XYZ file of C-alpha atoms in Angstrom:
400
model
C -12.073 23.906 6.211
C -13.945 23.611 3.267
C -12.460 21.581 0.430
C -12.764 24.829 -2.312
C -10.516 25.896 -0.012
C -7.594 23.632 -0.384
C -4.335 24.768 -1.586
C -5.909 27.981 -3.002
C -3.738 31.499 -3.333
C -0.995 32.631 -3.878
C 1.076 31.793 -2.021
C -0.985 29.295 -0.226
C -1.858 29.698 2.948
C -0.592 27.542 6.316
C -4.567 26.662 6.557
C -5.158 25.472 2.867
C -2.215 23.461 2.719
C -2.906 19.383 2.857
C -0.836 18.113 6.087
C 1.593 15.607 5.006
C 0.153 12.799 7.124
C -3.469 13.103 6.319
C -3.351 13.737 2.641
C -4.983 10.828 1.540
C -8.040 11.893 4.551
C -11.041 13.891 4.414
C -11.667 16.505 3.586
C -7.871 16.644 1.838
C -8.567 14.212 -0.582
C -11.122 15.850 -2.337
C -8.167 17.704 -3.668
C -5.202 15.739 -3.346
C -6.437 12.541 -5.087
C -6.986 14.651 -8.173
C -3.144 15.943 -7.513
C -1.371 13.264 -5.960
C 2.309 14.398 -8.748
C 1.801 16.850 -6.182
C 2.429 15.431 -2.750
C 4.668 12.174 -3.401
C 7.408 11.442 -6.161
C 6.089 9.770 -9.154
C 7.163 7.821 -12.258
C 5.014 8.492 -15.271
C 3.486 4.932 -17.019
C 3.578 6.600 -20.916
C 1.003 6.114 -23.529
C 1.576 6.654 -27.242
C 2.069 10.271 -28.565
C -0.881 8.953 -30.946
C -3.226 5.990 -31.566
C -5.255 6.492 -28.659
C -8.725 3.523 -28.616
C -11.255 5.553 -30.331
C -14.493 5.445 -27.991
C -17.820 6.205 -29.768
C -20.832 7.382 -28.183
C -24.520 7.769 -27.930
C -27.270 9.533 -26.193
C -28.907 7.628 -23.597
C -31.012 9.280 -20.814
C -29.640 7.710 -17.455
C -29.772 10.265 -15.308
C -33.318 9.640 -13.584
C -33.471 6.402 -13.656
C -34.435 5.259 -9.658
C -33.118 3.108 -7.200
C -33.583 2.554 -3.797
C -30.735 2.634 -1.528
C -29.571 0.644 1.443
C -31.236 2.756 3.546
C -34.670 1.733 1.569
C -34.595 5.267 0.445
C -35.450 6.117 -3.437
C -32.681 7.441 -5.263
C -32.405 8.737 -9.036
C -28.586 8.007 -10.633
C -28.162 11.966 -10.323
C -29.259 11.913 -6.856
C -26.766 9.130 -5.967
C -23.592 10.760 -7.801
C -24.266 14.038 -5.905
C -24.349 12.656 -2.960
C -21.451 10.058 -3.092
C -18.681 12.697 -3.702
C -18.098 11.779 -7.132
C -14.802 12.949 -9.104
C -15.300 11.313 -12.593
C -18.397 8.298 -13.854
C -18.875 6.932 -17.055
C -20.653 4.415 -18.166
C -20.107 1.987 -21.584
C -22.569 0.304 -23.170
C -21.910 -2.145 -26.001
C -18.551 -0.613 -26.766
C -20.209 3.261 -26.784
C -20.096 5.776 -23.926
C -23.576 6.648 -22.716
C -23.271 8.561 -20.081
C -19.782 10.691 -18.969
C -20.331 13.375 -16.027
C -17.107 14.691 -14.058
C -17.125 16.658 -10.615
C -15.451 18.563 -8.498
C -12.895 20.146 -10.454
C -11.872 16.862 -12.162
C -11.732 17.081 -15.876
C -11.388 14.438 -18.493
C -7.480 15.220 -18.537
C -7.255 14.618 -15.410
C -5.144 11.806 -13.575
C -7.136 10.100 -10.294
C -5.368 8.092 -8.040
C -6.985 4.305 -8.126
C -6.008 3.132 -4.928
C -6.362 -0.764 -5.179
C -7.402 -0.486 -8.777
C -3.958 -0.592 -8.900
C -3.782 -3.658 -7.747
C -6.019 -4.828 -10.555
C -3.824 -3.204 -13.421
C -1.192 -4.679 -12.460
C -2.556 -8.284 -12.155
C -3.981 -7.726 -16.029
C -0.179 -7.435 -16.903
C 0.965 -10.556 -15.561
C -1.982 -12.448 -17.681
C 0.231 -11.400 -20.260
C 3.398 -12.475 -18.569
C 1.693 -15.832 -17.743
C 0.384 -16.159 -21.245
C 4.042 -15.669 -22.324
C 5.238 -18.345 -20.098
C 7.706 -16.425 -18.268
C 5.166 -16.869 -14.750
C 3.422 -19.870 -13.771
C 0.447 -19.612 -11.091
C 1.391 -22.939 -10.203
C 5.005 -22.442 -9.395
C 6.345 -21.489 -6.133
C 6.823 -17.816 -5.276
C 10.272 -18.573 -4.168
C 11.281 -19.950 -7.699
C 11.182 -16.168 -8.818
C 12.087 -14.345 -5.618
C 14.208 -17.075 -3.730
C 14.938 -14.338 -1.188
C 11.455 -15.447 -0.031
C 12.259 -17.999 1.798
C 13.046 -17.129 5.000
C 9.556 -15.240 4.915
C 5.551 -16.437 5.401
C 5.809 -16.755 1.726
C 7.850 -19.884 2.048
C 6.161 -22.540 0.025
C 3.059 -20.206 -1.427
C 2.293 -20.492 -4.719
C 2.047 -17.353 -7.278
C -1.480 -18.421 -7.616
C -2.350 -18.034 -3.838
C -0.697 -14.794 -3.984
C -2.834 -13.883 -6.981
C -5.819 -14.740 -4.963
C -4.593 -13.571 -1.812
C -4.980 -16.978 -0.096
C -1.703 -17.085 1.101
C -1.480 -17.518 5.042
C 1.052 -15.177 5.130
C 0.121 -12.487 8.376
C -0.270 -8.650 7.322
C -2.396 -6.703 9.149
C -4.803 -4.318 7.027
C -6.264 -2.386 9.415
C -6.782 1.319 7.900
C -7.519 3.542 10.984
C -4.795 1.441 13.282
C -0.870 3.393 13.249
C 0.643 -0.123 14.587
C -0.801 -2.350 11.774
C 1.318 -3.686 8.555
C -0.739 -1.269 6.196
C 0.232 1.499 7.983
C 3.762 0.427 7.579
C 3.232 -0.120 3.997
C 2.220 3.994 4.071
C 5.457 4.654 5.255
C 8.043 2.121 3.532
C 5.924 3.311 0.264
C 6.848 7.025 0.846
C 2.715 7.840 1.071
C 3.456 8.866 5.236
C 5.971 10.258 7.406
C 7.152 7.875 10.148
C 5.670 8.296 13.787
C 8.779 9.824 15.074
C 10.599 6.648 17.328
C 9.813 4.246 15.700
C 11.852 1.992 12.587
C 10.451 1.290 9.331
C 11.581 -0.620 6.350
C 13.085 1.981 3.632
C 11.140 0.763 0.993
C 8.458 -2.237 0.380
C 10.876 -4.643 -0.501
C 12.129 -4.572 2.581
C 8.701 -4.622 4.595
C 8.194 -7.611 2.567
C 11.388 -9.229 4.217
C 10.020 -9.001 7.428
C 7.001 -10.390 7.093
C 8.601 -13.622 8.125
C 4.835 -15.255 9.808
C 2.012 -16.921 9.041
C -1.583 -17.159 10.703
C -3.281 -19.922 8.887
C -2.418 -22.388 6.244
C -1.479 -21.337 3.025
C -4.701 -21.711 0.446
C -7.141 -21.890 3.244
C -8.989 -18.701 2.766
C -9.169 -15.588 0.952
C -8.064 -12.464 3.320
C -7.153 -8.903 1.882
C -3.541 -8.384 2.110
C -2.359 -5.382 -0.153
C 1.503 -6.501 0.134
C 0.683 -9.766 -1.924
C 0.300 -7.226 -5.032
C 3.474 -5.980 -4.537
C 4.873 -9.444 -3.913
C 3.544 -10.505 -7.386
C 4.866 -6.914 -9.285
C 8.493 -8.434 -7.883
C 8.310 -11.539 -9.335
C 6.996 -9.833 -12.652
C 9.870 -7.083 -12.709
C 12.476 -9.977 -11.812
C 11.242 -12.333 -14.553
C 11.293 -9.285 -17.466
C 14.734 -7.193 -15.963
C 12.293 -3.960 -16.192
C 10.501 -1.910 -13.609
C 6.471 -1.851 -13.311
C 5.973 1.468 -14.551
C 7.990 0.611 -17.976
C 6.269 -2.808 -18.180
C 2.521 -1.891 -17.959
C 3.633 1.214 -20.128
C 4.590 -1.171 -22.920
C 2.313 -4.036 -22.417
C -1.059 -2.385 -21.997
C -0.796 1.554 -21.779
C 0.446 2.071 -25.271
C -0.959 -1.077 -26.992
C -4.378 -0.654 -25.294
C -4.241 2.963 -26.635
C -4.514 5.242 -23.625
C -5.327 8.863 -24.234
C -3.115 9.749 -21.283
C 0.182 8.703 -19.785
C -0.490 7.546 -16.680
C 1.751 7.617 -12.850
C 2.978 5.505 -10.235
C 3.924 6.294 -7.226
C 7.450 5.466 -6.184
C 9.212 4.411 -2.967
C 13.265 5.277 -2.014
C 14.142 2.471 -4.019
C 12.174 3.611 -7.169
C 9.590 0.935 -7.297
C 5.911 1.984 -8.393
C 3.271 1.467 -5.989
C 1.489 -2.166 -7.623
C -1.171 -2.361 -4.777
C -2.354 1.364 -4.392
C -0.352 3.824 -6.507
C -1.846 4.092 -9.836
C -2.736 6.907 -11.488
C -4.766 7.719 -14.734
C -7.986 9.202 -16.191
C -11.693 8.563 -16.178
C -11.507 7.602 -19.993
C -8.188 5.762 -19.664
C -10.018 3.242 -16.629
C -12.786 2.731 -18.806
C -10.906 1.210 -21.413
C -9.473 -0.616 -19.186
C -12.274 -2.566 -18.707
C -13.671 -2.322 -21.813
C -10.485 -4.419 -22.818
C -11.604 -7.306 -20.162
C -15.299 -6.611 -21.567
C -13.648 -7.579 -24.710
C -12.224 -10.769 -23.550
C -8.418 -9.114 -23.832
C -9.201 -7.549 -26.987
C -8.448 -3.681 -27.461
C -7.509 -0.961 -30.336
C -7.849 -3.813 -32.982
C -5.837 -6.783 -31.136
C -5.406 -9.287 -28.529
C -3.546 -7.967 -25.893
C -4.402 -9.789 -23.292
C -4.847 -13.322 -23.694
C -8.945 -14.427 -23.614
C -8.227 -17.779 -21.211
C -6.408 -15.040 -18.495
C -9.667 -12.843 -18.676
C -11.649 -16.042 -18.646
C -9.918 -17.678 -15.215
C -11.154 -14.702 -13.680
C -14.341 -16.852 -13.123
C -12.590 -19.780 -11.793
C -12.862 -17.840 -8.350
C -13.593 -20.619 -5.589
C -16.396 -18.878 -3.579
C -15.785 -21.161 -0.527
C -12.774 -19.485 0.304
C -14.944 -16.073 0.362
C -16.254 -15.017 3.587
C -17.326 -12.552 5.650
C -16.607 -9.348 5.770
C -15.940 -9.412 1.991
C -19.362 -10.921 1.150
C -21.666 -8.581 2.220
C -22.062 -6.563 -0.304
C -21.073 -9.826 -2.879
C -23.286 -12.668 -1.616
C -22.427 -14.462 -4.998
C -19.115 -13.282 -4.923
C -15.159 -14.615 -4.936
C -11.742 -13.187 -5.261
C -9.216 -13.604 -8.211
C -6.389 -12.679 -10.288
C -6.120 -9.614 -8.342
C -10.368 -8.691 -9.139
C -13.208 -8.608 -6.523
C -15.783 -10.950 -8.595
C -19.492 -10.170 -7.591
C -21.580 -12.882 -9.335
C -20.322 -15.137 -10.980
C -23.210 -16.804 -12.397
C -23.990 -13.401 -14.509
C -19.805 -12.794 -15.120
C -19.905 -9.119 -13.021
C -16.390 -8.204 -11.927
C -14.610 -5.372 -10.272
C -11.336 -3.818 -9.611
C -11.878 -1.344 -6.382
C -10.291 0.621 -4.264
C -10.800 2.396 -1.067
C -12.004 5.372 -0.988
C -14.716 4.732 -3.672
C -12.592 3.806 -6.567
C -14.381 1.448 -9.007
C -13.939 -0.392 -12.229
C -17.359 -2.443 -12.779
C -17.194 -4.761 -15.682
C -20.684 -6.608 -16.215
C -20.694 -9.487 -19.166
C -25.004 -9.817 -18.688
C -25.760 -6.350 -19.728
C -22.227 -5.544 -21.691
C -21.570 -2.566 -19.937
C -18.353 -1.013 -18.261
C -18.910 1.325 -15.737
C -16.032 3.375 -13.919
C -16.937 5.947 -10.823
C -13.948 7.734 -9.072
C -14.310 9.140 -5.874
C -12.926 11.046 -2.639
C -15.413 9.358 -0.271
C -14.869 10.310 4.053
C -14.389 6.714 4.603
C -12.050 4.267 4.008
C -14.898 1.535 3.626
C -17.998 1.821 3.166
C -20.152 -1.184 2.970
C -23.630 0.714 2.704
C -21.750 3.169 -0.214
C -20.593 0.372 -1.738
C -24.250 -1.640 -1.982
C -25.888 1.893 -2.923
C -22.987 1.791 -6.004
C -24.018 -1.763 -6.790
C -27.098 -0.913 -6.897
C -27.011 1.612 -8.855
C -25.267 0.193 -11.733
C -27.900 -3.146 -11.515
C -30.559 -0.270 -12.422
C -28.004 1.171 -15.078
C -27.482 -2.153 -16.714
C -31.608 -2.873 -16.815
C -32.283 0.488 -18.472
C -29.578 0.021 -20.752
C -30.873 -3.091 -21.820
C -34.512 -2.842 -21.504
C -34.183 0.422 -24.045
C -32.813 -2.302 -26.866
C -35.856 -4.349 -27.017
């Protein structure tokens, strides 16, 4: 199969058509993440009819700059976006686009699935909710969702679950069908179920039987996708409105998005918070231009500065291995993977090669969207970093 193949003619074809199970898999998702209003039920996230964050620009020749890759392999920018199965990359430098480059097939109207961006968006809307005093890091999870407490949640703060140092046990093991991601597929509506087999209808209920715990809560950081969705509960309970309505008119339309955006929904109607976010390259990128900006956006303060700020209160001693590999310097907060925190360079990823790269040294935003083979990879993921260090230098070195 060859992905200019996929869901071509007309009709399509049995061959061409993405299986339901492997949609989000190579080489399928080099179509379907461009597509996904196509394969699940969604719930659109609207942006004003007008208004949308005017971005300048400016010419900057970025293209051949070199790197050299983990491999210890020299690499020019061009080279490395070829080769990395870019969708969509743009880069902002001191609140201009410099360089803006889209691939296969994806154009700038184009909605990309974020993955655990997601995850990320969602996190920047409760800053405003905890800014507004209607959440509290501090508090209890259960003093918002009191249903909680027959669960591993029992006694973990909102904070932990922003951090995702609860002790709470969730398995996040991509490539095995019998761990509590792959669940999450299926009570999310993104998979069928393996046929014998019971699943929860919808995450809310996978997140009532997650009833264990395999350390104590606080201890250390460990990746759990379901604590984003635990936190998007306690932010639709405290406001009476759903996720997709509430980032809508929070950030989407006061941020001024060019685009309405998607979620995708489960049975029960609830957007995806920790994978199922979808919006364009230019829509991302302001995104982080707003936390570039300290919260500010389209000529106010939406989100509040100290929220932004606390991203760099990260504890690195709770940040271990695998996760610091490719972060040496690195920590995990508010929902964003920090990687030096020294030089204030955070991200909000996703698997698959999703990226959001906001960099306070060199004042530069840089988004890449992708439909990488691999779940993770850690020697992509370096190459990436690596690649946007060399960005950042040229960027800078060409003001002096």
């Amino acid at each position: 199969m060859i992905p200019s193949a996929i869901m071509k003619g007309f009709p399509v074809p049995p061959e061409s058509r993405v299986p339901r199970e492997h949609w989000d898999r190579a080489p399928w998702n080099r179509w379907s993440f461009q597509n996904v209003r196509q394969i699940l039920p969604t719930v659109e996230v609207p942006a004003k009819r007008r208004g949308a964050w005017a971005l300048p620009s400016r010419t900057e020749n970025l293209e051949q700059q070199s790197f050299t890759t983990v491999e210890g392999a020299g690499s020019t920018i061009n080279q490395w976006l070829d080769s990395s199965y870019t969708d969509g990359f743009l880069v902002i430098h001191r609140g201009e686009v410099v360089m803006e480059k889209y691939y296969n097939g994806m154009r700038r109207s184009t909605l990309h699935l974020s993955q655990s961006v997601a995850k990320s968006v969602t996190s920047t809307v409760a800053g405003i909710l905890v800014g507004r005093g209607l959440l509290d890091p501090q508090q209890e999870v259960c003093h918002y969702l009191p249903e909680l407490g027959d669960t591993g949640w029992r006694a973990a703060t909102l904070r932990q679950v922003l951090d995702m140092t609860t002790g709470v046990r969730y398995v996040e093991n991509y490539e095995a069908l019998d761990s509590d991601i792959a669940v999450t597929d299926v009570a999310s509506g993104w998979k069928p179920p393996a046929p014998g087999r019971n699943y929860p209808a919808c995450i809310w209920d996978q997140i009532l039987t997650l009833t264990d715990t395999d350390m104590p809560h606080g201890q250390l950081f460990r990746y759990r996708s379901i604590e984003t969705d635990v936190l998007a509960h306690c932010m639709e309970r405290v406001t009476g409105t759903r996720l997709a309505e509430l980032i809508s008119r929070e950030l989407w339309k006061p941020m001024g998005a060019e685009r309405s955006a998607s979620f995708t929904v489960d049975r029960a109607g609830y957007p995806l918070a920790d994978g199922g976010f979808n919006a364009c390259l230019r829509d991302y990128a302001r995104l982080g231009l707003l936390h570039l900006n300290g919260g500010f956006a389209n000529g106010r303060q939406i989100v509040p500065a100290e929220w932004i700020d606390d991203i760099f209160n990260a504890d690195p001693t709770l940040f271990g291995e695998p996760y610091n590999i490719a972060s040496p310097l690195g920590a995990y907060r508010n929902q964003f993977w920090v990687h030096d925190l020294q030089r204030g360079i955070y991200m909000a990823r996703g698997v698959f090669g999703q990226l959001i790269y906001v960099d306070r040294s060199h004042g530069m935003v840089a988004v890449k969207l992708s439909s990488w083979p691999e779940f993770i990879s850690v020697p992509r993921l370096i190459d990436t970093l690596q690649a946007l260090e060399r960005i950042g230098q040229a960027l800078n070195s060409s003001e002096t």
